[in-house]
XYZ file of C-alpha atoms in Angstrom:
224
model
C 10.816 21.484 -5.330
C 10.549 21.440 -9.132
C 13.549 22.334 -11.272
C 13.240 23.131 -14.963
C 15.887 21.506 -17.171
C 16.510 21.051 -20.863
C 16.412 17.652 -22.531
C 16.593 16.134 -25.990
C 13.633 13.981 -27.016
C 13.372 12.465 -30.494
C 16.025 14.916 -31.654
C 14.167 17.957 -30.302
C 15.257 20.220 -27.472
C 12.507 20.439 -24.864
C 12.003 21.568 -21.288
C 11.338 19.089 -18.525
C 10.568 19.296 -14.798
C 12.722 17.363 -12.344
C 12.314 16.867 -8.589
C 14.936 18.746 -6.567
C 16.981 16.950 -3.912
C 19.489 18.081 -1.292
C 22.075 16.538 1.003
C 20.791 17.170 4.527
C 22.816 16.762 7.700
C 21.116 16.102 11.021
C 23.136 16.331 14.226
C 21.397 14.810 17.264
C 23.133 15.489 20.574
C 26.412 15.756 18.672
C 25.962 12.611 16.553
C 25.742 13.225 12.789
C 23.463 11.588 10.227
C 23.278 12.407 6.520
C 20.233 12.058 4.268
C 19.236 12.778 0.686
C 15.805 14.431 0.830
C 13.614 17.059 -0.819
C 14.367 20.626 0.335
C 11.073 21.543 1.987
C 9.722 20.785 5.492
C 13.138 20.432 7.106
C 11.947 20.975 10.666
C 9.105 18.527 10.157
C 11.619 15.976 8.899
C 13.778 16.452 11.999
C 10.803 16.071 14.331
C 9.326 13.116 12.473
C 12.644 11.304 12.185
C 13.312 11.555 15.911
C 9.746 10.486 16.695
C 9.630 7.621 14.201
C 12.968 6.284 15.426
C 11.683 6.264 19.009
C 14.133 8.898 20.237
C 11.383 11.168 21.605
C 7.852 10.811 22.955
C 6.585 14.290 22.087
C 7.699 17.800 21.153
C 8.600 18.609 24.752
C 11.600 16.278 24.447
C 13.281 18.788 22.129
C 15.521 21.161 24.062
C 16.763 22.923 20.930
C 16.292 22.812 17.155
C 18.577 24.928 14.972
C 18.394 24.719 11.190
C 20.768 26.654 8.947
C 20.552 25.941 5.234
C 20.922 22.158 4.951
C 22.175 21.422 8.453
C 20.018 20.805 11.522
C 21.415 20.629 15.036
C 19.123 19.380 17.761
C 19.367 18.644 21.441
C 16.856 16.186 22.814
C 16.008 14.206 25.905
C 16.492 10.756 24.397
C 13.773 8.322 25.434
C 14.674 5.215 23.377
C 11.068 4.088 23.056
C 10.443 0.479 22.020
C 7.876 -0.809 19.560
C 4.625 -1.891 21.182
C 1.382 -3.493 20.059
C -0.927 -1.010 18.350
C -4.046 -0.182 20.361
C -6.794 1.281 18.184
C -10.500 0.791 17.502
C -10.269 2.470 14.094
C -12.201 0.738 11.308
C -12.497 2.112 7.768
C -14.088 0.851 4.567
C -12.494 -0.301 1.325
C -14.141 2.709 -0.295
C -12.499 5.168 2.073
C -9.023 3.706 1.504
C -9.470 3.697 -2.276
C -10.831 7.264 -2.324
C -7.996 8.517 -0.116
C -5.437 6.890 -2.426
C -7.037 8.536 -5.460
C -7.022 11.889 -3.686
C -3.360 11.399 -2.830
C -2.473 10.822 -6.484
C -4.661 13.655 -7.769
C -3.289 16.260 -5.346
C 0.398 15.316 -5.669
C 1.578 17.812 -8.281
C 5.293 16.980 -8.219
C 4.601 13.247 -8.374
C 2.332 13.698 -11.395
C 4.735 16.038 -13.217
C 8.016 14.244 -12.545
C 7.397 10.725 -11.275
C 10.508 11.406 -9.207
C 9.076 11.585 -5.691
C 7.270 9.407 -3.207
C 3.949 10.572 -1.813
C 2.125 9.939 1.438
C -0.839 11.301 3.353
C -2.186 10.869 6.844
C -5.961 10.888 7.163
C -7.471 11.763 10.529
C -11.142 12.688 10.564
C -11.471 15.670 8.226
C -7.704 16.187 8.113
C -5.852 15.097 4.967
C -2.155 15.971 5.174
C -0.046 15.268 2.090
C 3.737 15.112 1.728
C 5.990 14.576 -1.295
C 9.671 13.647 -1.004
C 12.351 11.977 -3.107
C 13.155 9.702 -0.145
C 10.407 7.217 0.734
C 11.511 7.057 4.373
C 11.746 10.850 4.695
C 8.274 11.085 3.187
C 6.938 9.222 6.234
C 9.195 11.156 8.630
C 7.877 14.510 7.394
C 4.315 13.266 7.592
C 4.775 12.226 11.222
C 6.464 15.545 11.984
C 3.541 17.551 10.639
C 1.029 15.351 12.444
C 2.919 15.701 15.726
C 3.025 19.497 15.388
C -0.728 19.531 14.728
C -1.404 17.216 17.684
C -3.222 14.624 15.589
C -4.392 11.508 17.379
C -2.373 8.799 15.660
C -4.580 5.942 16.877
C -7.517 7.470 14.962
C -5.521 8.005 11.760
C -4.351 5.980 8.779
C -1.674 6.488 6.132
C -1.845 6.041 2.359
C 1.352 6.189 0.334
C 3.433 5.180 -2.644
C 6.504 2.974 -2.423
C 7.285 -0.440 -1.016
C 6.331 -1.134 2.589
C 9.654 -2.239 4.021
C 10.621 -2.982 7.603
C 12.023 0.529 8.079
C 8.880 2.363 6.972
C 6.560 -0.002 8.817
C 8.509 0.405 12.071
C 8.046 4.191 11.907
C 4.279 3.758 11.535
C 4.140 1.287 14.425
C 6.254 3.578 16.600
C 3.721 6.365 15.981
C 0.795 4.080 16.824
C -0.948 4.504 13.465
C -3.160 1.405 13.007
C -3.412 1.244 9.184
C -1.008 1.839 6.309
C -1.913 1.257 2.663
C 0.381 1.597 -0.333
C -0.233 1.577 -4.056
C 2.943 -0.550 -4.266
C 4.013 -3.932 -2.924
C 4.940 -4.798 0.647
C 8.172 -6.548 1.545
C 8.206 -9.679 3.685
C 10.013 -7.835 6.485
C 7.265 -5.213 6.542
C 4.516 -7.821 6.751
C 6.282 -9.651 9.575
C 6.524 -6.480 11.672
C 2.920 -5.567 10.886
C 1.684 -8.964 12.099
C 3.833 -8.886 15.222
C 2.650 -5.454 16.348
C -0.951 -5.447 15.137
C -0.659 -3.062 12.185
C -3.100 -3.367 9.300
C -0.916 -3.404 6.189
C -2.358 -3.200 2.678
C -0.637 -3.073 -0.688
C -1.443 -2.829 -4.381
C -4.212 -0.299 -3.718
C -5.068 0.441 -7.316
C -7.856 0.001 -9.853
C -10.431 -0.251 -7.087
C -8.727 -3.208 -5.407
C -6.830 -3.758 -2.154
C -4.594 -6.588 -0.950
C -4.570 -6.843 2.855
C -1.638 -8.689 4.423
C -2.247 -8.278 8.161
C -5.028 -7.425 10.624
C -7.804 -7.273 7.975
C -10.529 -6.578 10.551
C -9.816 -2.826 10.414
C -10.849 -2.543 6.752
C -14.518 -3.358 6.133
C -15.217 -5.316 2.970
C -17.505 -2.635 1.547
C -16.922 -0.757 -1.708
């Protein structure tokens, strides 16, 4: 994922590390989509994209997945799921969200070295699954793909991430049934509106020991 390149800084030739990206083609039942993503976790991206877009309910809806280099061809039983109100009893503390965000930053090597990727993690009990990707949407897709393959219970999980919480990212989280998402960055109005409509706890600006909660605050206890 890291590529070493040469650069000139203050008149000196130095080496630098840059995040690698690829053009990835996904063909779903003959229909093509093109993405710019990081090169790893291609199958997880395919699975997570289909799941987050509501095209499948579970892994059994895949009839075939073929990946050759940067092209994936899949055949699925399309379900066309619709967004529904999140049903979860999950409650976490401010401290847990803040500690998970710090862990995310500390364990994200490419993010720390390059600043050129987005990062996200899903936390479910003792599980802490981290993903880095140059595409903030693909970062969530890959996370959902891994979680689906590991049979995580989404209603008992929460996501911490970098990047703005837009309508597109928030809809993927709602589609999965994850009750809480927290970003170190700002939300967008469209993201907040969807979060309120479907009962998602959305938090932003998780940094320096502080959290801004924009919807469904009852899931995050005011304890540090």
